[in-house]
Amino acid sequence: MIRPMTSEDERLYLELAHQFYSSEAVLHPLPEEIYHKNFDQLTRENPYTKGYILEQEERPAGYLILSFTFSAEVGGFVVLVEELYVLPEFQNKGLGRQTLDFVRREFPQAARFRLEVTAQNQGALRLYRRAGYQPLNYLQMTLDVEQEEQEC
């Protein structure tokens, strides 16, 4: 089952997100305050993001964070799979694929579905390729505003 994240899920989300950010799926951990900012955004009415809890056998099995944008390349709405984390004991049982299928069903108006994956996360790479995702050969660049302001 995939259900929207609620304010009652804070402890669960924090536990799962800490595990995700300690895994090979990401390049670095987050400052503690970011986990709390994220949860706040995921559990309020927000047009830019949605959070979901994954459950299997009536037990928490992971979480999903989506964000939404527009792409001029495809002339339409883009759903970005920000984070998809499946607990190790639930991996390789179809839950990742079910979650990606859920995202496509929930947002049939999307012109593109996009995600990021680290090169060392081979399990996720296999899942995403089997689901039809293809590499997009752009070099990603970021400017974190808060960090820039601290350096000045």
mmCIF file of C-alpha atoms in Angstrom:
data_model
loop_
_atom_site.group_PDB
_atom_site.id
_atom_site.type_symbol
_atom_site.label_atom_id
_atom_site.label_comp_id
_atom_site.label_asym_id
_atom_site.label_seq_id
_atom_site.Cartn_x
_atom_site.Cartn_y
_atom_site.Cartn_z
ATOM 1 C CA MET A 1 0.000 0.000 0.000
ATOM 2 C CA ILE A 2 1.143 3.536 -0.739
ATOM 3 C CA ARG A 3 -0.495 6.257 1.310
ATOM 4 C CA PRO A 4 0.007 9.994 1.762
ATOM 5 C CA MET A 5 2.367 10.973 4.558
ATOM 6 C CA THR A 6 0.615 12.552 7.565
ATOM 7 C CA SER A 7 1.752 14.492 10.615
ATOM 8 C CA GLU A 8 1.562 11.224 12.612
ATOM 9 C CA ASP A 9 4.397 9.826 10.458
ATOM 10 C CA GLU A 10 7.116 12.187 11.719
ATOM 11 C CA ARG A 11 9.070 9.663 13.795
ATOM 12 C CA LEU A 12 8.809 7.040 11.027
ATOM 13 C CA TYR A 13 9.839 9.474 8.295
ATOM 14 C CA LEU A 14 12.835 10.722 10.309
ATOM 15 C CA GLU A 15 14.003 7.154 10.946
ATOM 16 C CA LEU A 16 13.623 6.154 7.281
ATOM 17 C CA ALA A 17 15.173 9.353 5.919
ATOM 18 C CA HIS A 18 18.208 8.958 8.175
ATOM 19 C CA GLN A 19 18.652 5.416 6.840
ATOM 20 C CA PHE A 20 18.280 6.637 3.239
ATOM 21 C CA TYR A 21 20.851 9.386 3.752
ATOM 22 C CA SER A 22 23.265 6.869 5.279
ATOM 23 C CA SER A 23 23.064 4.622 2.212
ATOM 24 C CA GLU A 24 24.793 4.421 -1.159
ATOM 25 C CA ALA A 25 21.738 6.079 -2.694
ATOM 26 C CA VAL A 26 23.012 9.563 -1.841
ATOM 27 C CA LEU A 27 26.266 11.475 -2.006
ATOM 28 C CA HIS A 28 26.183 12.908 1.516
ATOM 29 C CA PRO A 29 24.045 13.084 4.671
ATOM 30 C CA LEU A 30 21.842 16.067 5.489
ATOM 31 C CA PRO A 31 22.041 18.525 8.355
ATOM 32 C CA GLU A 32 19.469 17.532 10.977
ATOM 33 C CA GLU A 33 17.317 20.638 10.463
ATOM 34 C CA ILE A 34 16.761 19.738 6.791
ATOM 35 C CA TYR A 35 14.997 16.484 7.721
ATOM 36 C CA HIS A 36 12.552 18.502 9.821
ATOM 37 C CA LYS A 37 12.057 21.171 7.138
ATOM 38 C CA ASN A 38 11.352 18.422 4.619
ATOM 39 C CA PHE A 39 8.807 16.709 6.832
ATOM 40 C CA ASP A 40 7.031 20.006 7.443
ATOM 41 C CA GLN A 41 6.735 20.605 3.693
ATOM 42 C CA LEU A 42 5.616 17.034 2.989
ATOM 43 C CA THR A 43 2.739 17.101 5.470
ATOM 44 C CA ARG A 44 1.189 20.430 4.600
ATOM 45 C CA GLU A 45 -0.850 21.439 1.565
ATOM 46 C CA ASN A 46 1.926 22.176 -0.909
ATOM 47 C CA PRO A 47 1.758 22.408 -4.716
ATOM 48 C CA TYR A 48 5.472 21.619 -5.100
ATOM 49 C CA THR A 49 5.882 18.336 -3.248
ATOM 50 C CA LYS A 50 4.101 15.264 -1.871
ATOM 51 C CA GLY A 51 5.262 12.587 0.521
ATOM 52 C CA TYR A 52 4.069 8.998 0.779
ATOM 53 C CA ILE A 53 4.645 6.076 3.102
ATOM 54 C CA LEU A 54 5.128 2.627 1.564
ATOM 55 C CA GLU A 55 3.664 -0.292 3.469
ATOM 56 C CA GLN A 56 3.871 -4.015 2.914
ATOM 57 C CA GLU A 57 2.241 -6.684 5.026
ATOM 58 C CA GLU A 58 0.799 -3.849 7.159
ATOM 59 C CA ARG A 59 4.340 -2.741 8.089
ATOM 60 C CA PRO A 60 6.273 0.394 7.076
ATOM 61 C CA ALA A 61 8.437 -0.533 4.107
ATOM 62 C CA GLY A 62 9.802 2.818 2.930
ATOM 63 C CA TYR A 63 8.861 6.243 1.688
ATOM 64 C CA LEU A 64 8.532 8.310 -1.463
ATOM 65 C CA ILE A 65 8.995 12.032 -2.036
ATOM 66 C CA LEU A 66 7.858 13.669 -5.267
ATOM 67 C CA SER A 67 8.315 17.209 -6.488
ATOM 68 C CA PHE A 68 6.761 18.951 -9.448
ATOM 69 C CA THR A 69 8.059 21.293 -12.116
ATOM 70 C CA PHE A 70 7.736 22.290 -15.775
ATOM 71 C CA SER A 71 10.182 21.325 -18.514
ATOM 72 C CA ALA A 72 10.595 23.307 -21.716
ATOM 73 C CA GLU A 73 12.295 20.250 -23.249
ATOM 74 C CA VAL A 74 9.038 18.310 -23.185
ATOM 75 C CA GLY A 75 6.645 21.251 -23.006
ATOM 76 C CA GLY A 76 4.882 20.113 -19.901
ATOM 77 C CA PHE A 77 4.511 18.985 -16.328
ATOM 78 C CA VAL A 78 7.349 16.952 -14.809
ATOM 79 C CA VAL A 79 7.168 14.683 -11.789
ATOM 80 C CA LEU A 80 10.530 14.317 -10.098
ATOM 81 C CA VAL A 81 11.036 11.267 -7.922
ATOM 82 C CA GLU A 82 13.081 13.064 -5.272
ATOM 83 C CA GLU A 83 13.508 10.108 -2.957
ATOM 84 C CA LEU A 84 12.374 6.525 -3.159
ATOM 85 C CA TYR A 85 13.572 4.462 -0.240
ATOM 86 C CA VAL A 86 12.623 0.839 0.331
ATOM 87 C CA LEU A 87 13.866 -0.808 3.516
ATOM 88 C CA PRO A 88 16.400 -3.581 2.776
ATOM 89 C CA GLU A 89 14.078 -6.370 3.976
ATOM 90 C CA PHE A 90 11.467 -5.294 1.394
ATOM 91 C CA GLN A 91 13.841 -4.838 -1.537
ATOM 92 C CA ASN A 92 13.739 -7.176 -4.529
ATOM 93 C CA LYS A 93 10.074 -7.991 -3.885
ATOM 94 C CA GLY A 94 8.496 -5.677 -6.452
ATOM 95 C CA LEU A 95 7.729 -2.743 -4.158
ATOM 96 C CA GLY A 96 10.017 -0.329 -6.014
ATOM 97 C CA ARG A 97 8.376 -1.172 -9.332
ATOM 98 C CA GLN A 98 4.895 -0.930 -7.771
ATOM 99 C CA THR A 99 5.816 2.514 -6.471
ATOM 100 C CA LEU A 100 7.030 3.730 -9.868
ATOM 101 C CA ASP A 101 3.826 2.387 -11.448
ATOM 102 C CA PHE A 102 1.808 4.198 -8.753
ATOM 103 C CA VAL A 103 3.523 7.479 -9.617
ATOM 104 C CA ARG A 104 2.646 7.093 -13.302
ATOM 105 C CA ARG A 105 -0.993 6.280 -12.483
ATOM 106 C CA GLU A 106 -1.293 9.191 -10.016
ATOM 107 C CA PHE A 107 0.020 11.740 -12.515
ATOM 108 C CA PRO A 108 -1.201 10.741 -15.990
ATOM 109 C CA GLN A 109 -0.907 14.386 -17.089
ATOM 110 C CA ALA A 110 2.886 14.336 -16.697
ATOM 111 C CA ALA A 111 4.969 14.834 -19.821
ATOM 112 C CA ARG A 112 8.056 13.433 -18.094
ATOM 113 C CA PHE A 113 9.021 11.471 -15.003
ATOM 114 C CA ARG A 114 12.522 12.160 -13.794
ATOM 115 C CA LEU A 115 14.790 10.908 -11.035
ATOM 116 C CA GLU A 116 18.395 10.972 -9.904
ATOM 117 C CA VAL A 117 20.484 7.979 -8.949
ATOM 118 C CA THR A 118 24.085 7.609 -7.818
ATOM 119 C CA ALA A 119 26.305 5.479 -10.043
ATOM 120 C CA GLN A 120 27.131 3.112 -7.176
ATOM 121 C CA ASN A 121 23.461 2.334 -6.458
ATOM 122 C CA GLN A 122 23.336 -0.600 -8.870
ATOM 123 C CA GLY A 123 20.084 -2.068 -7.545
ATOM 124 C CA ALA A 124 18.233 1.186 -8.151
ATOM 125 C CA LEU A 125 19.819 1.580 -11.587
ATOM 126 C CA ARG A 126 18.537 -1.872 -12.599
ATOM 127 C CA LEU A 127 15.055 -1.074 -11.261
ATOM 128 C CA TYR A 128 14.850 2.255 -13.069
ATOM 129 C CA ARG A 129 16.118 0.852 -16.356
ATOM 130 C CA ARG A 130 13.611 -2.024 -16.211
ATOM 131 C CA ALA A 131 10.891 0.563 -15.573
ATOM 132 C CA GLY A 132 11.867 2.377 -18.784
ATOM 133 C CA TYR A 133 13.969 5.247 -17.385
ATOM 134 C CA GLN A 134 16.918 6.300 -19.529
ATOM 135 C CA PRO A 135 20.024 8.278 -18.556
ATOM 136 C CA LEU A 136 19.848 12.003 -19.246
ATOM 137 C CA ASN A 137 23.373 13.126 -20.014
ATOM 138 C CA TYR A 138 23.384 16.507 -18.351
ATOM 139 C CA LEU A 139 25.847 17.590 -15.732
ATOM 140 C CA GLN A 140 23.764 18.761 -12.794
ATOM 141 C CA MET A 141 24.821 21.932 -11.036
ATOM 142 C CA THR A 142 23.377 23.495 -7.904
ATOM 143 C CA LEU A 143 23.601 26.704 -5.945
ATOM 144 C CA ASP A 144 22.362 26.324 -2.387
ATOM 145 C CA VAL A 145 21.253 29.812 -1.372
ATOM 146 C CA GLU A 146 21.599 29.384 2.400
ATOM 147 C CA GLN A 147 25.132 28.063 2.006
ATOM 148 C CA GLU A 148 26.069 30.946 -0.325
ATOM 149 C CA GLU A 149 24.756 33.488 2.194
ATOM 150 C CA GLN A 150 26.832 31.884 4.975
ATOM 151 C CA GLU A 151 30.015 32.141 2.893
ATOM 152 C CA CYS A 152 29.546 35.887 2.274
#
